[in-house]
Backbone as XML, in Angstrom:
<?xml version="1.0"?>
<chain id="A" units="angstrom">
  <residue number="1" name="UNK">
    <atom name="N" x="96.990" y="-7.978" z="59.550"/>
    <atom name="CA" x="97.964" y="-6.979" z="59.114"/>
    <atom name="C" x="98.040" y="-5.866" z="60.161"/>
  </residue>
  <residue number="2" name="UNK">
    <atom name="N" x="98.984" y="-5.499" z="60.975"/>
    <atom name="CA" x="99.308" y="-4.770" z="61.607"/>
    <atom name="C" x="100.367" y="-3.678" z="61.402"/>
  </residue>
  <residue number="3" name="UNK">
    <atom name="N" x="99.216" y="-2.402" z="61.534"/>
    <atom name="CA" x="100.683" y="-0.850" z="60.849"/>
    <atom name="C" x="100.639" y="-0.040" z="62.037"/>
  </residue>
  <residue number="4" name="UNK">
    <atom name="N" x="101.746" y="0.953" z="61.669"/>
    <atom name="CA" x="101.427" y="1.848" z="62.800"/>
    <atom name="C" x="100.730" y="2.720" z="62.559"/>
  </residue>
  <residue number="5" name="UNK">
    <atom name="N" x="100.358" y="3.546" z="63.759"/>
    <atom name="CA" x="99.401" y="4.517" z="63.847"/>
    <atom name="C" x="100.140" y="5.610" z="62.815"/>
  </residue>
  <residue number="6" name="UNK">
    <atom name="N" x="99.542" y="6.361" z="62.305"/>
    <atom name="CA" x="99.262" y="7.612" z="61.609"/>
    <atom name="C" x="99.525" y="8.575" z="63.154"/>
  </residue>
  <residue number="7" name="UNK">
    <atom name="N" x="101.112" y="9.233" z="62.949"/>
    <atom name="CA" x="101.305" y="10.109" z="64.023"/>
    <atom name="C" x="100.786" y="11.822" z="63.385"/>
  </residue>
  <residue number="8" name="UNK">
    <atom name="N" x="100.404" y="12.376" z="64.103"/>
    <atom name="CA" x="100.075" y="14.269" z="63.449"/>
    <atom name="C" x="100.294" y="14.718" z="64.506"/>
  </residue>
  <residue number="9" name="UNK">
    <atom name="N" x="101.416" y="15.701" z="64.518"/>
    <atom name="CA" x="102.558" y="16.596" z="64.820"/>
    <atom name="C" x="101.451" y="18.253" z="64.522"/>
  </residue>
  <residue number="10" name="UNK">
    <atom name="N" x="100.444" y="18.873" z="65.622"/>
    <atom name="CA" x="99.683" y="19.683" z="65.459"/>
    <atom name="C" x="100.928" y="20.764" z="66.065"/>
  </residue>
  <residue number="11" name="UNK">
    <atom name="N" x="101.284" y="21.633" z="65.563"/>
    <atom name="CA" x="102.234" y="22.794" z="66.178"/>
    <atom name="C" x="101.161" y="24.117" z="65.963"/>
  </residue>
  <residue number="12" name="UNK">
    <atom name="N" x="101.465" y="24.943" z="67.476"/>
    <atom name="CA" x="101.132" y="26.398" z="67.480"/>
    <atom name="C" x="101.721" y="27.233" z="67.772"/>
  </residue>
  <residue number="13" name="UNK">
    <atom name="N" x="101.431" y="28.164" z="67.038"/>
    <atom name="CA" x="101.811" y="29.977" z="67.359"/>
    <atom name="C" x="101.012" y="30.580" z="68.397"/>
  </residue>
  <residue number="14" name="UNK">
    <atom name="N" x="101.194" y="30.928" z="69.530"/>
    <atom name="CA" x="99.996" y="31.303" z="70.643"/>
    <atom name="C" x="100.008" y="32.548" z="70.543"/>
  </residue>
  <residue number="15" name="UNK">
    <atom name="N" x="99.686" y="33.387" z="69.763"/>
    <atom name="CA" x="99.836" y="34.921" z="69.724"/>
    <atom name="C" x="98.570" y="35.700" z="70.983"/>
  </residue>
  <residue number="16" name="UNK">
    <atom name="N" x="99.231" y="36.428" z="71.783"/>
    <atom name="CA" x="97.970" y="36.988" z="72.903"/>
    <atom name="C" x="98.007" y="38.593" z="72.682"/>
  </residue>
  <residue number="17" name="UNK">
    <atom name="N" x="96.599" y="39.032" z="73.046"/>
    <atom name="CA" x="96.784" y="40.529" z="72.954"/>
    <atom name="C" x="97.241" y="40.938" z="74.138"/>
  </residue>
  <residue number="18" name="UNK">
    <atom name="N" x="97.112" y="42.559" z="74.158"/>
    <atom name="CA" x="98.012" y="43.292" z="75.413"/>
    <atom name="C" x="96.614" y="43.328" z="76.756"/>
  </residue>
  <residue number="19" name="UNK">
    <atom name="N" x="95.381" y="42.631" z="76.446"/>
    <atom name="CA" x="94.797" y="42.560" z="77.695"/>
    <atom name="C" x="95.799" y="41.216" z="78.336"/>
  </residue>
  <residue number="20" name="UNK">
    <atom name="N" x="96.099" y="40.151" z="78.047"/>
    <atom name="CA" x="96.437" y="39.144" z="78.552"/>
    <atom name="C" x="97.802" y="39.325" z="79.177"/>
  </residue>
  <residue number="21" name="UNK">
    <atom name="N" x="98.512" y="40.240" z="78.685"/>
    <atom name="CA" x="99.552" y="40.867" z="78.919"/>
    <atom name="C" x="99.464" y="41.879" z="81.094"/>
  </residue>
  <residue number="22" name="UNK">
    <atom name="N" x="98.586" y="42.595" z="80.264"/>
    <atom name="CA" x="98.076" y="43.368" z="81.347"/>
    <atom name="C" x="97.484" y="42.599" z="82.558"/>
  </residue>
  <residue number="23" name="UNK">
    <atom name="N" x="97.021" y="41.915" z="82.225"/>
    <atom name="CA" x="95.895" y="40.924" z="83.486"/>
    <atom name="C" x="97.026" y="40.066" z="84.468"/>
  </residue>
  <residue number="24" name="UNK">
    <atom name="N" x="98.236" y="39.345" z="83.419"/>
    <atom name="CA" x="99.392" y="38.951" z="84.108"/>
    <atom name="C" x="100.039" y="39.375" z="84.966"/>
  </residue>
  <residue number="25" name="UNK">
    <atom name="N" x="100.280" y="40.629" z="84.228"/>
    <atom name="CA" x="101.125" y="41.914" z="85.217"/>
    <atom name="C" x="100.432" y="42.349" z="86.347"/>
  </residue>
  <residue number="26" name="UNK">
    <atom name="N" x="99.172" y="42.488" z="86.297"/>
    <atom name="CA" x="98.370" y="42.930" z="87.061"/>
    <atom name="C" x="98.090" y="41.577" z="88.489"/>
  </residue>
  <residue number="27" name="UNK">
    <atom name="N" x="98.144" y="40.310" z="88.089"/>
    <atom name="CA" x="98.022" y="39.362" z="88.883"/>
    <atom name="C" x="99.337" y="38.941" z="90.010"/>
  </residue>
  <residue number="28" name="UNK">
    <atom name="N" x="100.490" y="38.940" z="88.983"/>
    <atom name="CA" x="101.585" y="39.300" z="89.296"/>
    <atom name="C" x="102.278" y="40.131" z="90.305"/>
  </residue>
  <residue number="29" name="UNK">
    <atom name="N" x="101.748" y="41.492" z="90.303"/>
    <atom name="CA" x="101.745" y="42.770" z="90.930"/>
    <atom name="C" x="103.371" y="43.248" z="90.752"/>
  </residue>
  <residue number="30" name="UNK">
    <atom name="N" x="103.598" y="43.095" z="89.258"/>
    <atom name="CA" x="104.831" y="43.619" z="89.192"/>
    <atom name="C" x="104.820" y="44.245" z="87.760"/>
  </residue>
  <residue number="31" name="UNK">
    <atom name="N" x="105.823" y="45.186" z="87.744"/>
    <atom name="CA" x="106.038" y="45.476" z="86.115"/>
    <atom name="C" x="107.555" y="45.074" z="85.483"/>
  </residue>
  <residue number="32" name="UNK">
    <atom name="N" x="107.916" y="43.966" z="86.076"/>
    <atom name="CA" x="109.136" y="43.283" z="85.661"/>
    <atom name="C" x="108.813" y="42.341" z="84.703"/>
  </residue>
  <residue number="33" name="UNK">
    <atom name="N" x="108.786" y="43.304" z="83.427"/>
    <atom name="CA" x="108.504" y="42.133" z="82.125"/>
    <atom name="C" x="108.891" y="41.078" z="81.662"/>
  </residue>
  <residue number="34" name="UNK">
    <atom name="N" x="110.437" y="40.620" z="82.583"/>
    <atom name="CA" x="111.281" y="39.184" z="82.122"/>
    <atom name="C" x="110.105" y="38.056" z="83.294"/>
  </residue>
  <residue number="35" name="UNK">
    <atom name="N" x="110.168" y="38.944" z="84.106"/>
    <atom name="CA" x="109.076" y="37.975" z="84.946"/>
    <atom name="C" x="107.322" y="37.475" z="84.703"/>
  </residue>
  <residue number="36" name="UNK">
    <atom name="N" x="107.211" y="38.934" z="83.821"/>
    <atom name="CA" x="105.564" y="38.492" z="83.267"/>
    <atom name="C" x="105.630" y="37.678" z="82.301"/>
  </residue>
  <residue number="37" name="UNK">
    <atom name="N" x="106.353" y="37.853" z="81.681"/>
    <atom name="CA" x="106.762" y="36.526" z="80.400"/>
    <atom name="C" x="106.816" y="35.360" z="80.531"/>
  </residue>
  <residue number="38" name="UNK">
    <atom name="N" x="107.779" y="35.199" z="81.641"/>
    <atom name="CA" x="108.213" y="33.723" z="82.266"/>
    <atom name="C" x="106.790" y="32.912" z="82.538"/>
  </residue>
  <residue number="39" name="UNK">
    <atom name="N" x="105.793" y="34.135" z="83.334"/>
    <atom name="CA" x="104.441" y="33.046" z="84.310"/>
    <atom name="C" x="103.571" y="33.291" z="83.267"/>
  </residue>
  <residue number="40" name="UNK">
    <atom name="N" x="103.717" y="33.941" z="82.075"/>
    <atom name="CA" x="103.194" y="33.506" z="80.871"/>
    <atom name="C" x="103.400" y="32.554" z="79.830"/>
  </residue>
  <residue number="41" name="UNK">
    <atom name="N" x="104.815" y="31.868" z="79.780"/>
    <atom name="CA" x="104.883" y="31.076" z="79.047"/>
    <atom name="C" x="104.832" y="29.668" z="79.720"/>
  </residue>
  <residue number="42" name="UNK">
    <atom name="N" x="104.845" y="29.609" z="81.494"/>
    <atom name="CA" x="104.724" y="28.551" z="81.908"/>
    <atom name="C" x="103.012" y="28.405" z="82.088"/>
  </residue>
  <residue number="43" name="UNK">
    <atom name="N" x="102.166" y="29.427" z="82.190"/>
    <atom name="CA" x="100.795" y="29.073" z="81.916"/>
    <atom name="C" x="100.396" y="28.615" z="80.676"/>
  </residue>
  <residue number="44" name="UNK">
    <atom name="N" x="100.669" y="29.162" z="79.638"/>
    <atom name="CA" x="99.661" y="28.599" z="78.134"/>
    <atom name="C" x="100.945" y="27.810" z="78.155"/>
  </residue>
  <residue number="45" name="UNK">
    <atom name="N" x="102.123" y="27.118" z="78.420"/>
    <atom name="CA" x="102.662" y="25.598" z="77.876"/>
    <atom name="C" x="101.844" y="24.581" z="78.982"/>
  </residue>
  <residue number="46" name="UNK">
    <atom name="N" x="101.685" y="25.008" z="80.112"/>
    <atom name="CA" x="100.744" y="23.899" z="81.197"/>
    <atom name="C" x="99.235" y="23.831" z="80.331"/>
  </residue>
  <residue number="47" name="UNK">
    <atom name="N" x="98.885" y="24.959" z="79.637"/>
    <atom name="CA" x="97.520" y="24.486" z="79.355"/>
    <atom name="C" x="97.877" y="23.706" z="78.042"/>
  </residue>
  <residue number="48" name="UNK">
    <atom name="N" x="98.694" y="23.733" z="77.151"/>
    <atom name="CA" x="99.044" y="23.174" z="76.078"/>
    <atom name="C" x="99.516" y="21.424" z="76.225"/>
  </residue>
  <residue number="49" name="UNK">
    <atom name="N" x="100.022" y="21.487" z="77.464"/>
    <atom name="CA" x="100.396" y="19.875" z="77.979"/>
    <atom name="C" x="99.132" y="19.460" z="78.273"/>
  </residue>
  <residue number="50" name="UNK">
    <atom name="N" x="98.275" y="20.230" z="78.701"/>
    <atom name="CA" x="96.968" y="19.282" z="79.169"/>
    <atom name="C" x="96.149" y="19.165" z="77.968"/>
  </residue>
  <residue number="51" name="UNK">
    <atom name="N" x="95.732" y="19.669" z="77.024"/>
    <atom name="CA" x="95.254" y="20.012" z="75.514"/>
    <atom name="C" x="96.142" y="18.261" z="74.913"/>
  </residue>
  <residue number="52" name="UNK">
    <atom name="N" x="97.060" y="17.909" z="74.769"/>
    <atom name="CA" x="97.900" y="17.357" z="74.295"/>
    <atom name="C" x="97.721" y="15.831" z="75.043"/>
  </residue>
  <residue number="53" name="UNK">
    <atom name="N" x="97.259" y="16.065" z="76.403"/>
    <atom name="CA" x="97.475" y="14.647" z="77.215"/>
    <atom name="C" x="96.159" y="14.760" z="77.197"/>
  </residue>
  <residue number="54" name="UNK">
    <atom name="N" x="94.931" y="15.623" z="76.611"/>
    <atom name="CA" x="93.827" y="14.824" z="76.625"/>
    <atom name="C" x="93.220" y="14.127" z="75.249"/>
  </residue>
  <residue number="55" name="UNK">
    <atom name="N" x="94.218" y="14.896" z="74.560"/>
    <atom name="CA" x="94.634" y="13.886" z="73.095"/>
    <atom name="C" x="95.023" y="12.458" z="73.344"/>
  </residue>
  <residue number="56" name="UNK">
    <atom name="N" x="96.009" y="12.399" z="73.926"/>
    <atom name="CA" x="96.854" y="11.409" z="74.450"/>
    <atom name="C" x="95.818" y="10.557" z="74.885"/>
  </residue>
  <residue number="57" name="UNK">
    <atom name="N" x="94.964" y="10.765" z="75.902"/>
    <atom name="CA" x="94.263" y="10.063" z="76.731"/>
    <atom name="C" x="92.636" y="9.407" z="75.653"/>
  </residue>
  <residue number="58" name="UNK">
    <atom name="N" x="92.558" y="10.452" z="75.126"/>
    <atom name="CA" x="90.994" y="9.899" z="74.112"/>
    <atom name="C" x="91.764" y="9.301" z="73.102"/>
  </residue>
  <residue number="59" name="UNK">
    <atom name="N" x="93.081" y="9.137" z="72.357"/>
    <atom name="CA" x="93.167" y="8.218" z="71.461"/>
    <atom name="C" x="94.302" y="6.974" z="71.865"/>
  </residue>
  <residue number="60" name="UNK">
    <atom name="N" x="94.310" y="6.677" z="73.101"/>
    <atom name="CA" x="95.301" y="5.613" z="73.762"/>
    <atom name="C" x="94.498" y="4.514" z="73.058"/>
  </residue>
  <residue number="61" name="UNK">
    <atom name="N" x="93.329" y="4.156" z="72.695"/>
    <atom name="CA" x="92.952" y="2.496" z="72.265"/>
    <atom name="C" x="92.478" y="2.672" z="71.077"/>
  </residue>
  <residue number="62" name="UNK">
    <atom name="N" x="93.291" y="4.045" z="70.159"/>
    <atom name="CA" x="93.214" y="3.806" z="68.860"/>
    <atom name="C" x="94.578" y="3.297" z="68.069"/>
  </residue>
  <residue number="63" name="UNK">
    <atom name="N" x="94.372" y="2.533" z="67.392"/>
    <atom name="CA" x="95.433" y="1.753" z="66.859"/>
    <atom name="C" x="96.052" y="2.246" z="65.627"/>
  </residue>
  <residue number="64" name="UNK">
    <atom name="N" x="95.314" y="3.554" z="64.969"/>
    <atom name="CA" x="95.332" y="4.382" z="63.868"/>
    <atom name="C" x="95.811" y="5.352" z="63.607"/>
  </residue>
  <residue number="65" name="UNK">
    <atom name="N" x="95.738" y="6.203" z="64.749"/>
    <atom name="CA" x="96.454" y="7.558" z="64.884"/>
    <atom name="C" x="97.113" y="7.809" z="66.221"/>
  </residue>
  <residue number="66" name="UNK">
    <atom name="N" x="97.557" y="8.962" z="66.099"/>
    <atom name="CA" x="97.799" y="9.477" z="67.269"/>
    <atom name="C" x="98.096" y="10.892" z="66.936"/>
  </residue>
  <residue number="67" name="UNK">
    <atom name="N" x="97.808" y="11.888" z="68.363"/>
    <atom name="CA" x="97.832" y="13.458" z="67.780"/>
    <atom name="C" x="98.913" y="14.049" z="68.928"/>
  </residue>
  <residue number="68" name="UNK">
    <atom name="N" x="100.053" y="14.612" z="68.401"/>
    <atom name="CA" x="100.757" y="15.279" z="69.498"/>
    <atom name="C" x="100.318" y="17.245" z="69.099"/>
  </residue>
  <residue number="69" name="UNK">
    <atom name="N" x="100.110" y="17.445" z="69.837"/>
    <atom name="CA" x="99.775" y="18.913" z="70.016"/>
    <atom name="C" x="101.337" y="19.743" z="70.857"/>
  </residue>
  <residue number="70" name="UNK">
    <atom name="N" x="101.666" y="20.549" z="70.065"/>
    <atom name="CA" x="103.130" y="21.164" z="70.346"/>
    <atom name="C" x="102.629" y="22.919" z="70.420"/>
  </residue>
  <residue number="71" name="UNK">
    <atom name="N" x="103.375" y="23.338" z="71.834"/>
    <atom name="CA" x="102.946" y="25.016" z="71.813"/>
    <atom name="C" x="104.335" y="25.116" z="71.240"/>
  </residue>
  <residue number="72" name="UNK">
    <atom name="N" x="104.350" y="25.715" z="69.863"/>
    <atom name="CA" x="105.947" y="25.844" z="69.146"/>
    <atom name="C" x="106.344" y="27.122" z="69.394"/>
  </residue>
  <residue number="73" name="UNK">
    <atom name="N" x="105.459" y="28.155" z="69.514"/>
    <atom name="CA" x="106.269" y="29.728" z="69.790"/>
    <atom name="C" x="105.086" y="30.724" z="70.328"/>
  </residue>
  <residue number="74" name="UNK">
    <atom name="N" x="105.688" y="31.889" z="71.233"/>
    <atom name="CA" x="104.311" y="32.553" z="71.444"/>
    <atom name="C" x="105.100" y="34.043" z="71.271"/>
  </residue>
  <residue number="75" name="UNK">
    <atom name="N" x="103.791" y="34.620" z="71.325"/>
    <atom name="CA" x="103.947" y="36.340" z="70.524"/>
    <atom name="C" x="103.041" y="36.792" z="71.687"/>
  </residue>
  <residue number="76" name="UNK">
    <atom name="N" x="103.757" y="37.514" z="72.418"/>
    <atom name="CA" x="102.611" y="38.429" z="73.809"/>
    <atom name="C" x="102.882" y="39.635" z="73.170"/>
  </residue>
  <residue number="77" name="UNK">
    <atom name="N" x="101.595" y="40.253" z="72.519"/>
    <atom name="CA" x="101.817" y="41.535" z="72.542"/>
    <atom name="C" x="101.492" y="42.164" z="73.647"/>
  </residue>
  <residue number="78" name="UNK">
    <atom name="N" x="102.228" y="43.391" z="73.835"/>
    <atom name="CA" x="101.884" y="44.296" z="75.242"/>
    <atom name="C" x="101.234" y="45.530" z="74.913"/>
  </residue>
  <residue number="79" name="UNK">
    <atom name="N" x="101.161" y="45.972" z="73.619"/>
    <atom name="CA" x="100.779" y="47.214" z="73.384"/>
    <atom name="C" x="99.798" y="47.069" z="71.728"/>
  </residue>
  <residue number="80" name="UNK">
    <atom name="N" x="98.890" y="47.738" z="72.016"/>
    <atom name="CA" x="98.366" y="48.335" z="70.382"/>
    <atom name="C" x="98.475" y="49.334" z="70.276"/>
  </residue>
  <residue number="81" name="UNK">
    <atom name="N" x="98.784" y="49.412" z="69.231"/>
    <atom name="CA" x="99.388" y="50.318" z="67.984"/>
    <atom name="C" x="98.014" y="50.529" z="67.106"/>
  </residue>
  <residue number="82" name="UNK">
    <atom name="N" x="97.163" y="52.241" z="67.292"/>
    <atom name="CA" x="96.231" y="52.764" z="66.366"/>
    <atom name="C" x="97.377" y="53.535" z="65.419"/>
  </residue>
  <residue number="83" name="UNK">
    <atom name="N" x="96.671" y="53.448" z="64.270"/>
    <atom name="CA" x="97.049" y="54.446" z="63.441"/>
    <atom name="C" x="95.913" y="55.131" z="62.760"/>
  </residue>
</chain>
């Protein structure tokens, strides 16, 4: 009897604080925020493809499942807010 694998569709919210924010900008050497964004969302989706293809890769000779890992939205905060 042969079925298919059991697919799971793992989705995330990548929420970062305003150090990660800062460290970008700071690596960057700019304060052009459309641009710190950009080499922020192409870093945590590159680490999210590799997270995902090493899923990919440890369950290729399972016949049961399979796990896709999805970066679905991210939240950079730049600032905290005390009250």
């Amino acid at each position: 009897l042969q079925t298919n694998p059991i697919s799971l569709f793992v989705e995330f919210l990548l929420v970062t604080d305003d150090s990660i924010f800062h460290h970008h900008k700071k690596l960057l050497e700019t304060e052009n925020q459309n641009e710190i964004f950009l080499h922020m969302r192409i870093f945590f989706a590159h680490i999210f493809a590799s997270v995902n293809q090493r899923y990919d890769n440890s369950l290729k000779n399972d016949s049961h499942l399979r796990v896709f890992v999805i970066l679905k939205n991210f939240l950079f905060l730049t600032v905290i807010l005390t009250i």
